[in-house]
Amino acid sequence: EKLAGVARGSNVLTIQLEAMMGYLIGREVGGEPVTPTLNALVKDQSLSFTDAYSPIGSGNTSDAEMMTLTSLLPLDSGAAFVKKAENRYPGSLPKLLKANGYARAEAFHGYDRGYYNRGPMYKALGFDAFHAVDDYDKDDEVGLGLSDASFYRQTAEKIAKLKAPWYSHVVSLSGHHPYRVPADRQPLDLARGYYGEEFTDYLQAQAYADRALGEFLADLDRRGLLDDTTIVVYGDHWGQGWTHS
């Protein structure tokens, strides 16, 4: 109760990290932290929730968004983003914030606009705009597509143009299975074979994603965009060990 209203009127930034699992926070490999950015966030003037669970269904990443943006649980079959985009969602986070004086609510994701039906679903949820990969210069790729480093850099430029108070929902990509980060971009000094191949790749992908997140937050800070912004960072679902066909 003592924190009620403490961030009233501030900008809101939600950052959804692909396949980032909480057990990585505070862990080291060869004396080097896997997630230095998240470590610092947890330590420095923030609230962290370690007993959080991700009851996603077959909608995976989109189910995590569904729960975050609406407080509704996923469907028992199929993705709500695909099956329920015709609903109105009067209690969604974008609509609630805009009803309380927020100027804009925009979503950002460096992947295909049609994936998980995000275009129609974001509109149903009350976002004023959705910036997908076709709104970005695809100048650097890691894993499935646009690298987190490039995505965050270009997203910071877009957020800087928003009228305050704003709500920005940012969805990362580079931590996605099959966790392929080029050798010259892998942050950890980790010999192949020390762990299983997939776990090694997972650690490198999440270490890369964490460092890209750190650059994003530093960029926003340099622009003065964090002076009055509430930041929420969370992982969307479980990662290493995903059976992939």
PDB file of C-alpha atoms in Angstrom:
ATOM      1  CA  GLU A   1       0.000   0.000   0.000  1.00  0.00           C
ATOM      2  CA  LYS A   2       2.847   2.425   0.727  1.00  0.00           C
ATOM      3  CA  LEU A   3       3.839   2.295  -2.968  1.00  0.00           C
ATOM      4  CA  ALA A   4       0.335   3.006  -4.278  1.00  0.00           C
ATOM      5  CA  GLY A   5       0.450   5.890  -6.732  1.00  0.00           C
ATOM      6  CA  VAL A   6       4.213   6.387  -6.449  1.00  0.00           C
ATOM      7  CA  ALA A   7       4.628   6.294 -10.246  1.00  0.00           C
ATOM      8  CA  ARG A   8       1.394   8.036 -11.164  1.00  0.00           C
ATOM      9  CA  GLY A   9       1.689   9.888 -14.461  1.00  0.00           C
ATOM     10  CA  SER A  10       5.121   8.535 -15.371  1.00  0.00           C
ATOM     11  CA  ASN A  11       5.876   7.020 -18.752  1.00  0.00           C
ATOM     12  CA  VAL A  12       5.558   3.229 -18.789  1.00  0.00           C
ATOM     13  CA  LEU A  13       7.965   0.902 -20.599  1.00  0.00           C
ATOM     14  CA  THR A  14       7.374  -2.857 -20.635  1.00  0.00           C
ATOM     15  CA  ILE A  15      10.230  -4.967 -22.016  1.00  0.00           C
ATOM     16  CA  GLN A  16       9.496  -8.615 -22.780  1.00  0.00           C
ATOM     17  CA  LEU A  17      12.679 -10.687 -23.030  1.00  0.00           C
ATOM     18  CA  GLU A  18      12.559 -13.747 -25.253  1.00  0.00           C
ATOM     19  CA  ALA A  19      13.080 -17.027 -23.338  1.00  0.00           C
ATOM     20  CA  MET A  20      14.858 -15.293 -20.450  1.00  0.00           C
ATOM     21  CA  MET A  21      14.660 -17.403 -17.304  1.00  0.00           C
ATOM     22  CA  GLY A  22      15.073 -16.070 -13.791  1.00  0.00           C
ATOM     23  CA  TYR A  23      17.669 -18.601 -12.691  1.00  0.00           C
ATOM     24  CA  LEU A  24      20.239 -16.831 -14.904  1.00  0.00           C
ATOM     25  CA  ILE A  25      20.136 -13.685 -12.776  1.00  0.00           C
ATOM     26  CA  GLY A  26      23.128 -13.555 -10.461  1.00  0.00           C
ATOM     27  CA  ARG A  27      24.779 -16.593 -12.052  1.00  0.00           C
ATOM     28  CA  GLU A  28      28.324 -16.626 -13.398  1.00  0.00           C
ATOM     29  CA  VAL A  29      30.174 -18.678 -16.011  1.00  0.00           C
ATOM     30  CA  GLY A  30      33.933 -18.748 -15.573  1.00  0.00           C
ATOM     31  CA  GLY A  31      33.674 -15.870 -13.136  1.00  0.00           C
ATOM     32  CA  GLU A  32      31.733 -13.740 -15.623  1.00  0.00           C
ATOM     33  CA  PRO A  33      28.082 -12.757 -14.986  1.00  0.00           C
ATOM     34  CA  VAL A  34      25.576 -14.097 -17.510  1.00  0.00           C
ATOM     35  CA  THR A  35      23.156 -11.184 -17.016  1.00  0.00           C
ATOM     36  CA  PRO A  36      24.986  -8.104 -15.707  1.00  0.00           C
ATOM     37  CA  THR A  37      22.187  -5.761 -16.811  1.00  0.00           C
ATOM     38  CA  LEU A  38      19.450  -7.683 -15.030  1.00  0.00           C
ATOM     39  CA  ASN A  39      21.725  -8.156 -12.018  1.00  0.00           C
ATOM     40  CA  ALA A  40      22.072  -4.386 -11.712  1.00  0.00           C
ATOM     41  CA  LEU A  41      18.351  -3.786 -12.173  1.00  0.00           C
ATOM     42  CA  VAL A  42      17.470  -6.261  -9.446  1.00  0.00           C
ATOM     43  CA  LYS A  43      20.012  -4.717  -7.090  1.00  0.00           C
ATOM     44  CA  ASP A  44      19.397  -1.024  -7.703  1.00  0.00           C
ATOM     45  CA  GLN A  45      16.113   0.530  -6.547  1.00  0.00           C
ATOM     46  CA  SER A  46      13.749  -1.990  -8.075  1.00  0.00           C
ATOM     47  CA  LEU A  47      11.199  -4.578  -7.105  1.00  0.00           C
ATOM     48  CA  SER A  48      11.921  -8.138  -8.228  1.00  0.00           C
ATOM     49  CA  PHE A  49       9.559 -11.080  -8.115  1.00  0.00           C
ATOM     50  CA  THR A  50      11.229 -14.466  -7.874  1.00  0.00           C
ATOM     51  CA  ASP A  51       8.103 -16.562  -7.352  1.00  0.00           C
ATOM     52  CA  ALA A  52       6.646 -15.731 -10.772  1.00  0.00           C
ATOM     53  CA  TYR A  53       5.418 -18.477 -13.058  1.00  0.00           C
ATOM     54  CA  SER A  54       4.596 -18.452 -16.756  1.00  0.00           C
ATOM     55  CA  PRO A  55       1.459 -20.511 -17.446  1.00  0.00           C
ATOM     56  CA  ILE A  56       1.725 -20.111 -21.199  1.00  0.00           C
ATOM     57  CA  GLY A  57      -0.190 -22.286 -23.612  1.00  0.00           C
ATOM     58  CA  SER A  58       0.565 -23.024 -27.248  1.00  0.00           C
ATOM     59  CA  GLY A  59       0.679 -19.276 -27.934  1.00  0.00           C
ATOM     60  CA  ASN A  60       4.126 -19.086 -26.304  1.00  0.00           C
ATOM     61  CA  THR A  61       5.452 -15.508 -26.562  1.00  0.00           C
ATOM     62  CA  SER A  62       2.050 -14.091 -27.471  1.00  0.00           C
ATOM     63  CA  ASP A  63       0.491 -15.759 -24.415  1.00  0.00           C
ATOM     64  CA  ALA A  64       2.966 -13.922 -22.186  1.00  0.00           C
ATOM     65  CA  GLU A  65       1.910 -10.678 -23.836  1.00  0.00           C
ATOM     66  CA  MET A  66      -1.737 -11.596 -23.383  1.00  0.00           C
ATOM     67  CA  MET A  67      -1.310 -12.095 -19.643  1.00  0.00           C
ATOM     68  CA  THR A  68       0.795  -8.957 -19.206  1.00  0.00           C
ATOM     69  CA  LEU A  69      -1.502  -6.699 -21.190  1.00  0.00           C
ATOM     70  CA  THR A  70      -4.876  -8.032 -20.057  1.00  0.00           C
ATOM     71  CA  SER A  71      -4.372 -10.094 -16.850  1.00  0.00           C
ATOM     72  CA  LEU A  72      -6.196 -12.916 -18.660  1.00  0.00           C
ATOM     73  CA  LEU A  73      -4.897 -16.474 -18.800  1.00  0.00           C
ATOM     74  CA  PRO A  74      -4.159 -18.123 -22.176  1.00  0.00           C
ATOM     75  CA  LEU A  75      -6.518 -20.471 -23.971  1.00  0.00           C
ATOM     76  CA  ASP A  76      -6.288 -24.191 -23.300  1.00  0.00           C
ATOM     77  CA  SER A  77      -5.825 -24.718 -27.039  1.00  0.00           C
ATOM     78  CA  GLY A  78      -4.350 -22.358 -29.621  1.00  0.00           C
ATOM     79  CA  ALA A  79      -3.138 -18.780 -29.285  1.00  0.00           C
ATOM     80  CA  ALA A  80      -5.528 -16.112 -28.017  1.00  0.00           C
ATOM     81  CA  PHE A  81      -3.757 -13.579 -30.229  1.00  0.00           C
ATOM     82  CA  VAL A  82      -4.939 -15.591 -33.229  1.00  0.00           C
ATOM     83  CA  LYS A  83      -8.325 -16.792 -32.018  1.00  0.00           C
ATOM     84  CA  LYS A  84      -9.576 -13.827 -29.998  1.00  0.00           C
ATOM     85  CA  ALA A  85      -8.483 -10.708 -31.862  1.00  0.00           C
ATOM     86  CA  GLU A  86     -12.120  -9.717 -32.395  1.00  0.00           C
ATOM     87  CA  ASN A  87     -12.647  -9.117 -28.664  1.00  0.00           C
ATOM     88  CA  ARG A  88     -12.673  -5.577 -27.272  1.00  0.00           C
ATOM     89  CA  TYR A  89     -10.498  -5.960 -24.126  1.00  0.00           C
ATOM     90  CA  PRO A  90     -11.816  -2.891 -22.275  1.00  0.00           C
ATOM     91  CA  GLY A  91      -9.472  -3.540 -19.331  1.00  0.00           C
ATOM     92  CA  SER A  92      -6.255  -3.857 -21.333  1.00  0.00           C
ATOM     93  CA  LEU A  93      -3.194  -1.965 -20.108  1.00  0.00           C
ATOM     94  CA  PRO A  94      -2.972   0.344 -23.152  1.00  0.00           C
ATOM     95  CA  LYS A  95      -6.649   1.297 -22.838  1.00  0.00           C
ATOM     96  CA  LEU A  96      -6.441   1.853 -19.088  1.00  0.00           C
ATOM     97  CA  LEU A  97      -3.411   4.096 -19.414  1.00  0.00           C
ATOM     98  CA  LYS A  98      -4.931   6.108 -22.252  1.00  0.00           C
ATOM     99  CA  ALA A  99      -8.129   6.509 -20.230  1.00  0.00           C
ATOM    100  CA  ASN A 100      -5.946   8.064 -17.547  1.00  0.00           C
ATOM    101  CA  GLY A 101      -4.372  10.702 -19.747  1.00  0.00           C
ATOM    102  CA  TYR A 102      -1.569   8.897 -21.570  1.00  0.00           C
ATOM    103  CA  ALA A 103      -0.929  10.428 -24.987  1.00  0.00           C
ATOM    104  CA  ARG A 104       0.225   7.320 -26.879  1.00  0.00           C
ATOM    105  CA  ALA A 105       0.493   3.549 -26.531  1.00  0.00           C
ATOM    106  CA  GLU A 106       2.794   1.893 -29.062  1.00  0.00           C
ATOM    107  CA  ALA A 107       4.194  -1.626 -29.513  1.00  0.00           C
ATOM    108  CA  PHE A 108       7.627  -2.521 -30.930  1.00  0.00           C
ATOM    109  CA  HIS A 109       8.898  -5.883 -32.203  1.00  0.00           C
ATOM    110  CA  GLY A 110      11.604  -6.571 -34.803  1.00  0.00           C
ATOM    111  CA  TYR A 111       9.813  -9.463 -36.490  1.00  0.00           C
ATOM    112  CA  ASP A 112       7.087 -10.041 -39.076  1.00  0.00           C
ATOM    113  CA  ARG A 113       3.947  -7.987 -38.581  1.00  0.00           C
ATOM    114  CA  GLY A 114       1.628 -10.935 -39.153  1.00  0.00           C
ATOM    115  CA  TYR A 115       3.338 -13.358 -36.771  1.00  0.00           C
ATOM    116  CA  TYR A 116       0.913 -14.394 -34.013  1.00  0.00           C
ATOM    117  CA  ASN A 117      -1.576 -12.023 -35.609  1.00  0.00           C
ATOM    118  CA  ARG A 118       0.000  -9.111 -33.744  1.00  0.00           C
ATOM    119  CA  GLY A 119      -1.289  -6.417 -36.093  1.00  0.00           C
ATOM    120  CA  PRO A 120      -5.018  -6.971 -35.462  1.00  0.00           C
ATOM    121  CA  MET A 121      -4.475  -8.014 -31.844  1.00  0.00           C
ATOM    122  CA  TYR A 122      -2.452  -4.964 -30.878  1.00  0.00           C
ATOM    123  CA  LYS A 123      -5.171  -2.800 -32.383  1.00  0.00           C
ATOM    124  CA  ALA A 124      -7.813  -4.660 -30.357  1.00  0.00           C
ATOM    125  CA  LEU A 125      -5.736  -4.136 -27.213  1.00  0.00           C
ATOM    126  CA  GLY A 126      -5.700  -0.389 -27.785  1.00  0.00           C
ATOM    127  CA  PHE A 127      -2.243   0.322 -29.166  1.00  0.00           C
ATOM    128  CA  ASP A 128      -2.099   3.393 -31.393  1.00  0.00           C
ATOM    129  CA  ALA A 129       0.735   1.952 -33.488  1.00  0.00           C
ATOM    130  CA  PHE A 130       2.688  -1.260 -33.984  1.00  0.00           C
ATOM    131  CA  HIS A 131       6.264  -1.006 -35.230  1.00  0.00           C
ATOM    132  CA  ALA A 132       7.202  -4.358 -36.804  1.00  0.00           C
ATOM    133  CA  VAL A 133      10.289  -5.314 -38.805  1.00  0.00           C
ATOM    134  CA  ASP A 134       8.999  -3.469 -41.880  1.00  0.00           C
ATOM    135  CA  ASP A 135       9.403  -0.239 -39.889  1.00  0.00           C
ATOM    136  CA  TYR A 136      13.063  -0.938 -39.179  1.00  0.00           C
ATOM    137  CA  ASP A 137      16.296  -0.855 -41.136  1.00  0.00           C
ATOM    138  CA  LYS A 138      17.316  -4.526 -41.128  1.00  0.00           C
ATOM    139  CA  ASP A 139      21.001  -3.676 -40.858  1.00  0.00           C
ATOM    140  CA  ASP A 140      22.110  -6.377 -38.414  1.00  0.00           C
ATOM    141  CA  GLU A 141      20.854  -9.904 -37.807  1.00  0.00           C
ATOM    142  CA  VAL A 142      21.233 -12.301 -34.898  1.00  0.00           C
ATOM    143  CA  GLY A 143      19.285 -15.533 -34.705  1.00  0.00           C
ATOM    144  CA  LEU A 144      15.811 -15.304 -36.241  1.00  0.00           C
ATOM    145  CA  GLY A 145      16.155 -11.787 -37.588  1.00  0.00           C
ATOM    146  CA  LEU A 146      16.900  -8.223 -36.578  1.00  0.00           C
ATOM    147  CA  SER A 147      19.421  -8.209 -33.743  1.00  0.00           C
ATOM    148  CA  ASP A 148      18.367  -6.904 -30.352  1.00  0.00           C
ATOM    149  CA  ALA A 149      21.198  -4.360 -30.523  1.00  0.00           C
ATOM    150  CA  SER A 150      19.859  -2.815 -33.740  1.00  0.00           C
ATOM    151  CA  PHE A 151      16.226  -3.217 -32.706  1.00  0.00           C
ATOM    152  CA  TYR A 152      16.757  -1.412 -29.417  1.00  0.00           C
ATOM    153  CA  ARG A 153      18.810   1.364 -31.009  1.00  0.00           C
ATOM    154  CA  GLN A 154      16.117   2.078 -33.592  1.00  0.00           C
ATOM    155  CA  THR A 155      13.337   1.674 -31.024  1.00  0.00           C
ATOM    156  CA  ALA A 156      14.943   4.292 -28.779  1.00  0.00           C
ATOM    157  CA  GLU A 157      14.829   6.717 -31.716  1.00  0.00           C
ATOM    158  CA  LYS A 158      11.112   6.004 -32.180  1.00  0.00           C
ATOM    159  CA  ILE A 159      10.274   6.322 -28.487  1.00  0.00           C
ATOM    160  CA  ALA A 160      12.107   9.653 -28.348  1.00  0.00           C
ATOM    161  CA  LYS A 161       9.505  11.079 -30.738  1.00  0.00           C
ATOM    162  CA  LEU A 162       6.523  10.170 -28.523  1.00  0.00           C
ATOM    163  CA  LYS A 163       4.604  12.782 -26.577  1.00  0.00           C
ATOM    164  CA  ALA A 164       4.683  12.172 -22.833  1.00  0.00           C
ATOM    165  CA  PRO A 165       3.249  10.505 -20.930  1.00  0.00           C
ATOM    166  CA  TRP A 166       3.615   7.481 -23.197  1.00  0.00           C
ATOM    167  CA  TYR A 167       3.345   3.715 -22.924  1.00  0.00           C
ATOM    168  CA  SER A 168       5.794   1.595 -24.938  1.00  0.00           C
ATOM    169  CA  HIS A 169       5.631  -2.204 -25.136  1.00  0.00           C
ATOM    170  CA  VAL A 170       8.920  -3.639 -26.435  1.00  0.00           C
ATOM    171  CA  VAL A 171       9.337  -7.314 -27.387  1.00  0.00           C
ATOM    172  CA  SER A 172      12.867  -8.667 -27.936  1.00  0.00           C
ATOM    173  CA  LEU A 173      13.918 -11.447 -30.325  1.00  0.00           C
ATOM    174  CA  SER A 174      17.591 -12.463 -30.128  1.00  0.00           C
ATOM    175  CA  GLY A 175      17.097 -14.902 -27.251  1.00  0.00           C
ATOM    176  CA  HIS A 176      14.799 -17.076 -29.380  1.00  0.00           C
ATOM    177  CA  HIS A 177      15.444 -20.764 -30.028  1.00  0.00           C
ATOM    178  CA  PRO A 178      17.682 -22.135 -31.582  1.00  0.00           C
ATOM    179  CA  TYR A 179      19.883 -19.552 -29.786  1.00  0.00           C
ATOM    180  CA  ARG A 180      22.280 -18.788 -32.625  1.00  0.00           C
ATOM    181  CA  VAL A 181      24.607 -15.878 -31.860  1.00  0.00           C
ATOM    182  CA  PRO A 182      27.627 -15.412 -34.180  1.00  0.00           C
ATOM    183  CA  ALA A 183      30.889 -16.451 -32.530  1.00  0.00           C
ATOM    184  CA  ASP A 184      32.292 -12.923 -32.622  1.00  0.00           C
ATOM    185  CA  ARG A 185      29.211 -11.617 -30.786  1.00  0.00           C
ATOM    186  CA  GLN A 186      29.130 -14.201 -27.989  1.00  0.00           C
ATOM    187  CA  PRO A 187      29.833 -12.459 -24.675  1.00  0.00           C
ATOM    188  CA  LEU A 188      30.876 -15.461 -22.584  1.00  0.00           C
ATOM    189  CA  ASP A 189      34.264 -17.171 -22.666  1.00  0.00           C
ATOM    190  CA  LEU A 190      32.719 -20.628 -22.661  1.00  0.00           C
ATOM    191  CA  ALA A 191      34.380 -23.585 -24.338  1.00  0.00           C
ATOM    192  CA  ARG A 192      32.224 -25.826 -26.485  1.00  0.00           C
ATOM    193  CA  GLY A 193      31.616 -29.130 -24.789  1.00  0.00           C
ATOM    194  CA  TYR A 194      31.800 -27.841 -21.214  1.00  0.00           C
ATOM    195  CA  TYR A 195      28.001 -27.866 -21.135  1.00  0.00           C
ATOM    196  CA  GLY A 196      25.572 -29.467 -23.564  1.00  0.00           C
ATOM    197  CA  GLU A 197      25.446 -27.793 -26.973  1.00  0.00           C
ATOM    198  CA  GLU A 198      21.952 -26.345 -26.618  1.00  0.00           C
ATOM    199  CA  PHE A 199      22.583 -25.051 -23.096  1.00  0.00           C
ATOM    200  CA  THR A 200      25.830 -23.438 -24.233  1.00  0.00           C
ATOM    201  CA  ASP A 201      24.009 -21.709 -27.089  1.00  0.00           C
ATOM    202  CA  TYR A 202      21.242 -20.667 -24.715  1.00  0.00           C
ATOM    203  CA  LEU A 203      23.676 -19.071 -22.283  1.00  0.00           C
ATOM    204  CA  GLN A 204      25.380 -17.130 -25.069  1.00  0.00           C
ATOM    205  CA  ALA A 205      22.058 -15.950 -26.517  1.00  0.00           C
ATOM    206  CA  GLN A 206      20.762 -14.729 -23.173  1.00  0.00           C
ATOM    207  CA  ALA A 207      24.093 -13.103 -22.317  1.00  0.00           C
ATOM    208  CA  TYR A 208      23.936 -11.275 -25.642  1.00  0.00           C
ATOM    209  CA  ALA A 209      20.300 -10.258 -25.076  1.00  0.00           C
ATOM    210  CA  ASP A 210      21.104  -8.963 -21.598  1.00  0.00           C
ATOM    211  CA  ARG A 211      23.956  -6.795 -22.838  1.00  0.00           C
ATOM    212  CA  ALA A 212      21.816  -5.426 -25.673  1.00  0.00           C
ATOM    213  CA  LEU A 213      19.197  -4.539 -23.067  1.00  0.00           C
ATOM    214  CA  GLY A 214      21.843  -2.674 -21.115  1.00  0.00           C
ATOM    215  CA  GLU A 215      22.780  -0.642 -24.185  1.00  0.00           C
ATOM    216  CA  PHE A 216      19.091   0.133 -24.757  1.00  0.00           C
ATOM    217  CA  LEU A 217      18.572   1.443 -21.236  1.00  0.00           C
ATOM    218  CA  ALA A 218      21.789   3.466 -21.429  1.00  0.00           C
ATOM    219  CA  ASP A 219      20.633   4.971 -24.732  1.00  0.00           C
ATOM    220  CA  LEU A 220      17.257   5.918 -23.261  1.00  0.00           C
ATOM    221  CA  ASP A 221      19.014   7.443 -20.252  1.00  0.00           C
ATOM    222  CA  ARG A 222      21.301   9.556 -22.450  1.00  0.00           C
ATOM    223  CA  ARG A 223      18.205  10.863 -24.198  1.00  0.00           C
ATOM    224  CA  GLY A 224      16.626  11.799 -20.859  1.00  0.00           C
ATOM    225  CA  LEU A 225      13.812   9.318 -21.443  1.00  0.00           C
ATOM    226  CA  LEU A 226      14.245   7.461 -18.159  1.00  0.00           C
ATOM    227  CA  ASP A 227      13.936  10.527 -15.923  1.00  0.00           C
ATOM    228  CA  ASP A 228      10.211   9.890 -15.444  1.00  0.00           C
ATOM    229  CA  THR A 229       9.640   6.335 -16.679  1.00  0.00           C
ATOM    230  CA  THR A 230       8.502   3.193 -14.908  1.00  0.00           C
ATOM    231  CA  ILE A 231      10.227   0.143 -16.419  1.00  0.00           C
ATOM    232  CA  VAL A 232       8.875  -3.397 -16.238  1.00  0.00           C
ATOM    233  CA  VAL A 233      11.186  -6.187 -17.466  1.00  0.00           C
ATOM    234  CA  TYR A 234      10.132  -9.837 -17.622  1.00  0.00           C
ATOM    235  CA  GLY A 235      10.888 -13.070 -19.438  1.00  0.00           C
ATOM    236  CA  ASP A 236       8.103 -14.464 -21.563  1.00  0.00           C
ATOM    237  CA  HIS A 237       8.514 -18.227 -21.083  1.00  0.00           C
ATOM    238  CA  TRP A 238      10.939 -21.068 -20.404  1.00  0.00           C
ATOM    239  CA  GLY A 239      13.933 -21.386 -22.659  1.00  0.00           C
ATOM    240  CA  GLN A 240      16.719 -23.939 -22.573  1.00  0.00           C
ATOM    241  CA  GLY A 241      15.497 -27.466 -23.151  1.00  0.00           C
ATOM    242  CA  TRP A 242      12.638 -26.533 -25.469  1.00  0.00           C
ATOM    243  CA  THR A 243      11.919 -29.507 -27.728  1.00  0.00           C
ATOM    244  CA  HIS A 244      12.008 -28.024 -31.200  1.00  0.00           C
ATOM    245  CA  SER A 245      10.935 -29.811 -34.369  1.00  0.00           C
TER     246      SER A 245
END
